[in-house]
Coordinates of C-alpha atoms and ligand atoms in Angstrom, one line a residue:
X183 CA -13.4 105.3 -14.6
X184 CA -12.8 101.7 -13.3
X185 CA -9.3 101.9 -14.6
X186 CA -8.6 105.1 -12.7
X187 CA -10.1 103.6 -9.5
X188 CA -8.0 100.5 -9.9
X189 CA -4.9 102.5 -10.5
X190 CA -5.5 104.5 -7.4
X191 CA -6.2 101.3 -5.5
X192 CA -2.9 99.8 -6.8
X193 CA -1.1 103.0 -5.8
X194 CA -2.5 102.8 -2.3
X195 CA -1.6 99.1 -2.0
X196 CA 1.9 99.6 -3.3
X197 CA 2.6 102.6 -1.0
X198 CA 1.3 100.7 2.0
X199 CA 3.6 97.8 1.0
X200 CA 6.6 100.1 0.7
X201 CA 5.8 101.8 4.0
X202 CA 5.5 98.4 5.6
X203 CA 8.7 97.1 4.1
X204 CA 10.5 100.0 5.7
X205 CA 9.4 99.1 9.2
X206 CA 12.3 98.1 11.3
X207 CA 12.8 96.4 14.7
X208 CA 16.5 97.1 15.2
X209 CA 18.8 99.8 14.2
X210 CA 21.6 97.7 12.8
X211 CA 23.2 99.2 9.7
X212 CA 23.6 97.3 6.4
X213 CA 27.4 97.1 7.1
X214 CA 26.9 95.7 10.6
X215 CA 24.5 93.1 9.2
X216 CA 26.9 92.1 6.5
X217 CA 29.6 91.6 9.2
X218 CA 27.3 89.6 11.4
X219 CA 26.4 87.3 8.5
X220 CA 29.8 87.1 6.9
X221 CA 30.9 83.7 8.3
X222 CA 27.6 82.1 7.4
X223 CA 27.6 83.4 3.8
X224 CA 31.2 82.2 3.4
X225 CA 30.7 78.8 4.9
X226 CA 27.8 77.7 2.7
X227 CA 27.3 74.2 4.0
X228 CA 25.7 73.0 7.2
X229 CA 24.2 69.9 8.9
X230 CA 20.6 69.8 10.1
X231 CA 19.7 67.2 12.7
X232 CA 16.1 66.2 13.4
X233 CA 16.0 64.1 16.5
X234 CA 13.3 63.5 18.9
X235 CA 10.8 60.9 20.2
X236 CA 9.5 60.5 16.6
X237 CA 12.7 58.5 15.9
X238 CA 11.0 55.6 17.8
X239 CA 7.9 55.1 15.7
X240 CA 10.2 55.9 12.8
X241 CA 7.3 57.0 10.6
X242 CA 8.1 60.7 10.0
X243 CA 8.5 63.5 12.6
X244 CA 4.9 64.5 12.0
X245 CA 3.6 61.1 13.0
X246 CA 1.6 62.5 15.9
X247 CA -0.3 64.7 13.6
X248 CA -0.5 62.3 10.6
X249 CA -2.0 59.5 12.7
X250 CA -3.9 61.9 15.0
X251 CA -2.2 60.4 18.1
X252 CA -3.1 61.7 21.5
X253 CA -0.7 62.2 24.4
X254 CA -1.4 58.8 25.9
X255 CA -0.8 57.1 22.6
X256 CA 2.4 59.0 22.2
X257 CA 3.6 58.3 25.7
X258 CA 5.4 54.9 25.0
X259 CA 8.0 56.8 22.9
X260 CA 8.8 59.0 25.9
X261 CA 9.1 56.1 28.3
X262 CA 11.3 54.1 25.9
X263 CA 13.5 56.8 24.6
X264 CA 16.9 55.3 25.3
X265 CA 19.6 56.2 22.7
X266 CA 22.2 53.9 24.0
X267 CA 24.5 54.4 21.1
X268 CA 24.4 58.2 21.1
X269 CA 27.9 59.7 20.8
X270 CA 27.8 63.4 19.9
X271 CA 31.5 63.3 19.1
X272 CA 30.8 60.7 16.3
X273 CA 28.1 63.0 14.8
X274 CA 30.5 66.0 15.0
X275 CA 33.3 64.0 13.3
X276 CA 30.9 62.9 10.5
X277 CA 29.8 66.5 9.9
X278 CA 33.4 67.8 10.0
X279 CA 34.5 65.1 7.5
X280 CA 31.7 66.1 5.1
X281 CA 32.9 69.7 5.2
X282 CA 29.9 71.0 7.1
X283 CA 30.8 74.2 8.9
X284 CA 27.7 74.6 11.1
X285 CA 25.1 72.3 12.6
X286 CA 21.5 73.0 13.7
X287 CA 19.8 70.5 16.1
X288 CA 16.1 70.3 16.9
X289 CA 16.1 71.2 20.6
X290 CA 12.3 70.8 20.5
X291 CA 10.2 69.8 17.5
X292 CA 6.4 70.1 17.0
X293 CA 5.8 67.1 19.3
X294 CA 7.0 69.4 22.2
X295 CA 9.6 67.0 23.5
X296 CA 12.8 68.8 24.7
X297 CA 16.3 67.4 24.2
X298 CA 17.5 69.8 26.8
X299 CA 17.0 70.0 30.6
X300 CA 14.5 72.8 30.7
X301 CA 13.2 73.7 34.0
X302 CA 9.8 74.7 32.5
X303 CA 8.7 71.2 31.5
X304 CA 8.9 67.6 32.6
X305 CA 8.7 66.6 28.9
X306 CA 12.4 66.4 28.4
X307 CA 15.3 64.0 27.7
X308 CA 16.5 64.1 31.4
X309 CA 13.2 62.4 32.4
X310 CA 13.5 59.5 29.9
X311 CA 15.9 56.6 30.1
X312 CA 18.4 58.8 28.3
X313 CA 18.6 60.7 31.5
X314 CA 20.8 63.5 30.2
X315 CA 20.8 66.9 28.5
X316 CA 21.5 65.9 24.9
X317 CA 21.7 69.5 23.7
X318 CA 24.7 70.0 26.0
X319 CA 26.5 67.0 24.5
X320 CA 25.8 68.2 21.0
X321 CA 27.0 71.7 21.7
X322 CA 30.3 70.6 23.3
X323 CA 31.1 68.0 20.7
X324 CA 30.4 70.1 17.6
X325 CA 32.2 73.1 19.1
X326 CA 35.2 71.0 19.8
X327 CA 35.4 70.1 16.1
X328 CA 35.2 73.8 15.2
X329 CA 31.7 73.6 13.9
X330 CA 29.3 76.5 14.6
X331 CA 26.3 75.6 16.6
X332 CA 22.6 76.3 15.9
X333 CA 19.4 75.6 17.6
X334 CA 16.1 74.7 15.9
X335 CA 13.2 75.5 18.1
X336 CA 9.6 74.6 17.1
X337 CA 7.1 77.4 17.5
X338 CA 4.4 74.7 17.4
X339 CA 3.9 72.5 20.4
X340 CA 1.5 69.6 20.3
X341 CA 2.0 68.7 23.9
X342 CA 1.8 72.1 25.8
X343 CA -1.6 72.5 27.5
X344 CA -1.8 76.2 26.6
X345 CA -1.0 75.8 22.9
X346 CA -4.3 76.2 21.2
X347 CA -5.6 73.5 18.9
X348 CA -5.4 74.7 15.3
X349 CA -5.4 73.4 11.7
X350 CA -2.2 71.4 12.1
X351 CA -2.7 70.1 15.6
X352 CA -3.2 66.3 16.0
X353 CA -6.4 67.0 18.0
X354 CA -7.8 69.3 15.3
X355 CA -11.6 68.8 15.4
X356 CA -12.8 66.6 12.6
X357 CA -15.7 68.9 11.5
X358 CA -13.5 72.0 11.6
X359 CA -16.3 74.1 13.0
X360 CA -15.4 77.3 14.9
X361 CA -17.5 76.1 17.8
X362 CA -15.6 72.8 17.9
X363 CA -12.3 74.7 18.1
X364 CA -13.7 76.9 20.7
X365 CA -14.8 74.0 22.9
X366 CA -11.4 72.3 22.6
X367 CA -9.5 75.5 23.3
X368 CA -11.5 76.5 26.4
X369 CA -9.0 77.2 29.2
X370 CA -6.0 77.2 26.8
X371 CA -4.0 80.5 27.0
X372 CA -1.5 81.4 24.3
X373 CA 0.0 84.2 26.5
X374 CA 1.1 81.5 28.9
X375 CA 2.6 79.5 26.0
X376 CA 4.4 82.6 24.7
X377 CA 5.9 83.1 28.1
X378 CA 6.9 79.4 28.0
X379 CA 8.7 79.9 24.7
X380 CA 10.5 83.0 26.0
X381 CA 11.6 81.1 29.1
X382 CA 12.9 78.2 27.0
X383 CA 14.6 80.4 24.5
X384 CA 16.3 82.2 27.3
X385 CA 17.5 78.9 28.7
X386 CA 18.8 77.8 25.3
X387 CA 20.6 81.1 24.7
X388 CA 22.2 81.6 28.2
X389 CA 23.3 78.1 29.2
X390 CA 25.3 76.8 26.3
X391 CA 27.7 79.6 25.5
X392 CA 27.8 81.3 22.1
X393 CA 25.0 80.1 19.8
X394 CA 25.5 81.0 16.2
X395 CA 22.1 80.3 14.7
X396 CA 18.5 80.2 15.8
X397 CA 16.1 78.3 13.5
X398 CA 12.5 78.9 14.5
X399 CA 9.8 76.9 12.8
X400 CA 7.2 77.9 11.6
X401 CA 4.1 80.2 10.9
X402 CA 0.9 79.4 9.0
X403 CA -1.2 82.6 9.1
X404 CA -4.9 82.7 8.2
X405 CA -6.5 79.3 7.9
X406 CA -9.9 80.7 8.7
X407 CA -8.6 82.0 12.0
X408 CA -7.2 78.6 13.0
X409 CA -3.6 79.1 11.8
X410 CA -0.8 80.9 13.7
X411 CA 1.1 84.0 12.9
X412 CA 3.4 86.6 14.5
X413 CA 0.8 87.7 17.0
X414 CA 0.4 84.2 18.3
X415 CA 4.1 83.8 18.8
X416 CA 4.8 87.3 20.0
X417 CA 7.4 87.3 17.2
X418 CA 8.8 90.8 17.6
X419 CA 9.3 90.4 21.3
X420 CA 10.8 86.9 20.8
X421 CA 13.2 88.1 18.2
X422 CA 14.3 91.1 20.3
X423 CA 14.9 88.7 23.2
X424 CA 17.0 86.4 21.0
X425 CA 19.2 89.2 19.7
X426 CA 19.5 90.7 23.2
X427 CA 20.8 87.4 24.6
X428 CA 23.0 86.6 21.6
X429 CA 23.8 89.8 19.6
X430 CA 25.8 88.0 16.9
X431 CA 23.2 85.3 16.3
X432 CA 21.6 84.6 12.8
X433 CA 17.9 84.0 12.7
X434 CA 15.7 82.4 10.0
X435 CA 12.6 83.8 8.4
X436 CA 9.8 81.7 9.8
X437 CA 8.5 84.0 12.5
X438 CA 6.1 85.7 10.1
X439 CA 7.9 89.0 10.3
X440 CA 8.0 89.7 6.5
X441 CA 6.5 93.1 7.2
X442 CA 9.7 94.3 8.7
X443 CA 12.9 95.0 6.8
X444 CA 14.9 93.3 9.5
X445 CA 12.5 90.6 10.7
X446 CA 14.6 87.8 9.2
X447 CA 18.2 87.1 8.3
X448 CA 17.8 84.4 5.7
X449 CA 15.2 82.8 3.6
X450 CA 14.6 79.0 3.9
X451 CA 13.4 77.4 0.7
X452 CA 12.6 73.9 1.8
X453 CA 13.0 70.8 -0.4
X454 CA 13.0 72.7 -3.6
X455 CA 14.6 71.7 -6.9
X456 CA 17.9 73.3 -7.9
X457 CA 16.2 75.2 -10.8
X458 CA 13.8 76.8 -8.4
X459 CA 16.7 78.4 -6.5
X460 CA 17.3 80.9 -9.3
X461 CA 14.5 83.1 -8.0
X462 CA 16.5 83.9 -4.8
X463 CA 19.4 85.5 -6.6
X464 CA 20.7 88.5 -4.8
X465 CA 19.0 87.5 -1.5
X466 CA 20.4 85.8 1.5
X467 CA 19.2 82.2 1.7
X468 CA 19.7 78.6 2.8
X469 CA 17.9 75.7 1.2
X470 CA 17.1 72.9 3.6
X471 CA 17.1 69.4 2.2
X472 CA 16.8 65.8 3.4
X473 CA 18.6 62.7 2.3
X474 CA 15.2 61.0 1.9
X475 CA 11.7 62.2 2.1
X476 CA 11.5 62.8 5.9
X477 CA 13.4 65.0 8.4
X478 CA 13.1 62.6 11.4
X479 CA 14.2 59.0 11.0
X480 CA 11.8 57.1 8.8
X481 CA 12.7 53.5 8.6
X482 CA 10.5 52.5 5.6
X483 CA 10.9 55.6 3.5
X484 CA 13.0 54.7 0.5
X485 CA 13.4 57.8 -1.7
X486 CA 17.0 58.4 -0.9
X487 CA 18.8 60.9 -3.0
X488 CA 21.8 59.7 -5.0
X489 CA 25.3 61.0 -4.5
X490 CA 25.0 63.0 -7.7
X491 CA 21.7 64.5 -6.6
X492 CA 23.3 65.6 -3.3
X493 CA 26.2 67.2 -5.1
X494 CA 23.8 68.9 -7.4
X495 CA 22.0 70.4 -4.4
X496 CA 25.3 71.6 -2.8
X497 CA 26.9 73.0 -5.9
X498 CA 23.5 74.2 -7.2
X499 CA 23.0 76.3 -4.0
X500 CA 26.5 77.7 -4.1
X501 CA 26.5 78.5 -7.8
X502 CA 23.2 80.4 -7.3
X503 CA 24.6 82.4 -4.3
X504 CA 23.1 80.5 -1.3
X505 CA 23.7 77.9 1.4
X506 CA 22.7 74.3 1.8
X507 CA 21.8 72.7 5.1
X508 CA 21.5 68.9 4.7
X509 CA 19.5 66.9 7.2
X510 CA 20.3 63.7 9.1
X511 CA 17.6 62.0 11.1
X512 CA 19.4 59.8 13.6
X513 CA 17.8 56.6 14.8
X514 CA 16.2 56.0 18.2
X515 CA 19.5 54.4 19.3
X516 CA 21.3 57.7 18.6
X517 CA 23.2 56.9 15.4
X518 CA 23.1 57.9 11.8
X519 CA 21.8 54.8 10.0
X520 CA 23.8 53.1 7.2
X521 CA 22.0 54.9 4.4
X522 CA 22.7 58.3 5.9
X523 CA 26.3 57.4 6.7
X524 CA 26.9 56.2 3.2
X525 CA 25.5 59.5 1.8
X526 CA 27.6 61.5 4.1
X527 CA 30.8 59.5 3.4
X528 CA 30.4 60.1 -0.3
X529 CA 30.0 63.8 0.3
X530 CA 33.1 63.7 2.5
X531 CA 35.2 62.1 -0.3
X532 CA 34.1 64.8 -2.7
X533 CA 34.5 67.7 -0.3
X534 CA 37.9 66.6 0.8
X535 CA 39.3 67.3 -2.6
X536 CA 36.9 69.8 -4.0
X537 CA 35.8 72.1 -1.2
X538 CA 37.5 75.2 -2.7
X539 CA 34.6 75.5 -5.1
X540 CA 32.2 75.8 -2.2
X541 CA 33.6 77.9 0.6
X542 CA 33.5 81.6 -0.1
X543 CA 32.0 81.0 -3.5
X544 CA 28.9 82.3 -5.3
X545 CA 27.5 82.7 -8.8
X546 CA 29.9 83.7 -11.6
X547 CA 30.4 87.3 -12.6
X548 CA 28.5 88.5 -15.7
X549 CA 30.1 87.6 -19.0
X550 CA 30.9 84.0 -17.9
X551 CA 28.4 81.7 -19.5
X552 CA 27.7 78.3 -17.9
X553 CA 28.9 75.6 -20.4
X554 CA 26.5 72.7 -21.2
X555 CA 25.9 70.1 -18.4
X556 CA 27.9 72.0 -15.9
X557 CA 27.4 74.3 -12.9
X558 CA 29.7 77.2 -12.3
X559 CA 30.7 78.8 -9.0
X560 CA 33.1 81.6 -8.4
X561 CA 35.3 82.9 -5.6
X562 CA 35.4 86.7 -5.8
X563 CA 38.4 86.8 -3.4
X564 CA 40.7 84.6 -5.3
X565 CA 39.1 85.3 -8.7
X566 CA 38.8 81.7 -9.6
X567 CA 36.0 80.1 -11.4
X568 CA 34.9 76.5 -10.9
X569 CA 33.3 74.4 -13.6
X570 CA 31.5 71.3 -12.2
X571 CA 31.2 68.5 -14.8
X572 CA 27.9 66.9 -14.2
X573 CA 28.1 64.9 -17.5
X574 CA 31.7 64.1 -18.2
X575 CA 32.3 65.3 -21.8
X576 CA 35.5 63.3 -22.5
X577 CA 38.3 64.7 -24.7
X578 CA 37.2 68.3 -24.8
X579 CA 35.0 70.9 -23.2
X580 CA 34.1 74.2 -24.9
X581 CA 33.9 77.3 -22.8
X582 CA 31.7 79.7 -24.8
X583 CA 33.0 83.2 -25.0
X584 CA 36.0 82.6 -22.6
X585 CA 38.7 83.7 -25.0
X586 CA 41.2 86.0 -23.4
X587 CA 39.6 85.6 -19.9
X588 CA 41.6 82.6 -18.6
X589 CA 45.2 82.4 -17.5
X590 CA 45.4 78.8 -16.4
X591 CA 43.3 75.7 -16.0
X592 CA 43.6 72.5 -13.9
X593 CA 41.5 69.9 -12.1
X594 CA 40.7 71.0 -8.6
X595 CA 41.2 67.6 -7.0
X596 CA 44.8 67.1 -8.0
X597 CA 46.0 70.4 -9.5
X598 CA 46.8 68.6 -12.8
X599 CA 47.1 71.0 -15.7
X600 CA 44.4 71.2 -18.4
X601 CA 45.6 72.7 -21.6
X602 CA 43.4 74.8 -23.8
X603 CA 43.3 76.6 -27.1
X604 CA 41.0 78.8 -29.0
X605 CA 38.2 77.1 -30.9
X606 CA 38.6 77.1 -34.6
X607 CA 35.0 77.6 -35.5
X608 CA 34.3 80.5 -33.2
X609 CA 37.3 82.6 -32.2
X610 CA 35.6 83.7 -28.9
X611 CA 35.4 80.2 -27.5
X612 CA 38.1 78.2 -25.6
X613 CA 38.4 74.5 -25.9
X614 CA 39.9 72.6 -22.9
X615 CA 41.7 69.3 -23.6
X616 CA 40.4 66.8 -21.0
X617 CA 41.6 63.2 -20.4
X618 CA 39.3 60.7 -22.0
X619 CA 38.9 58.9 -18.8
X620 CA 36.7 60.6 -16.2
X621 CA 38.6 61.3 -12.9
X622 CA 37.5 59.4 -9.8
X623 CA 34.8 61.8 -8.7
X624 CA 31.1 61.8 -9.5
X625 CA 31.4 65.5 -10.4
X626 CA 35.0 66.5 -11.3
X627 CA 35.8 70.2 -11.0
X628 CA 37.9 72.4 -13.2
X629 CA 39.5 75.4 -11.6
X630 CA 40.0 78.3 -13.9
X631 CA 42.4 81.1 -13.0
X632 CA 41.1 84.3 -14.5
X633 CA 43.2 86.9 -16.2
Ligands
GLC229 C1 8.9 72.0 8.2 C2 8.3 70.8 9.0 C3 9.3 70.1 9.7 C4 10.8 70.4 9.5 C5 11.1 71.7 8.8 C6 12.5 71.8 8.3 O1 8.2 73.1 8.2 O2 7.3 71.1 9.8 O3 9.0 68.9 10.2 O4 11.4 70.4 10.7 O5 10.2 72.1 8.0 O6 12.6 72.8 7.4

């Protein structure tokens, strides 16, 4: 009896879920969507830039929340924001050299400070010693390098007087009682804040020409009524506005619109390990990752990823069918610090000679096993397979079950031939003859021309 009831219950839940999943906001066809997303899926690699007032304390972009700072305590950063060394062209050149094909800048982060000259707030770069619209300079410089332009826009706003105090707000009441929230939120009006967001998003999407990506961040539903979800943001309306103003734009998944089939264009697994990316197979996604443990500039944070770890993230993403957006947190003077520049330069060196295993690539077709200590990507257009050597094997590399499938093999960085023969022990395997000495790349790549 209980079994029957629970089966019925399960059935009702499942059909509700299916019905929900079929809800749509737009009437774009699958082919139209594929076309809209095509450049992004092809390009695979982007630069994230987290820059704001938090670069001055240099203790994480959440410093206002972490240290429960109020507006007065946070004010010195506004008054002293003076990025005297900022040169958007230098940023764009660094991104280009690293092979990054798109860039997403924080036009406003959770602190509420706007890098652009919004007419709906005074809390903006033009009113600091910087005295100019930094978004404009970013857009012009990156576009000039042929890099696609994206805007990150925080849904949270810890400065706006109508944004209600919630579980993540720096002024969250210590006792977390409903009455305490109510007292603090008296007079705050989220409808006014929603209008503020629509106004600013309109500015961002009408003043700077074609914008390729909108990266909205983020929703935290529930939390005993003190989180924020799609109703708080007016997500459907906001997304409709975005797509109306920029029909070709690509939008992330953080608006809490999972109930709609077309409420998001890509998933955003954040700071996950390469192995965890397997679960997204067949979906459209971009993993966002930092060089160290913070998005904004964090002077004393020291867990910087190694060159090899960065390559594992890039190649890992591509070989599992997704994108990587790698973050830089420029300093308060407006430059990438030495650690970030070093990390980018090493990626540049690798990408200059090996980028064919990234652009237009995805996971290998079935029947191509991944040899030990490697990651394999595949370009379905050119029908070439890329074997990335994470532990250089020296002398030989066995390709299990590859017999009869390969026409030719060479290193990608210099097109030098790699000879191969059938393994004696197992007639289905191929054995590549590699030079004893590892080529001058942390992760050398072998390009295999398929039959
Ligand atoms: C987060 C954080 C944030 C960062 C973002 C990038 O959700 O709130 O600081 O901007 O992820 O993915």
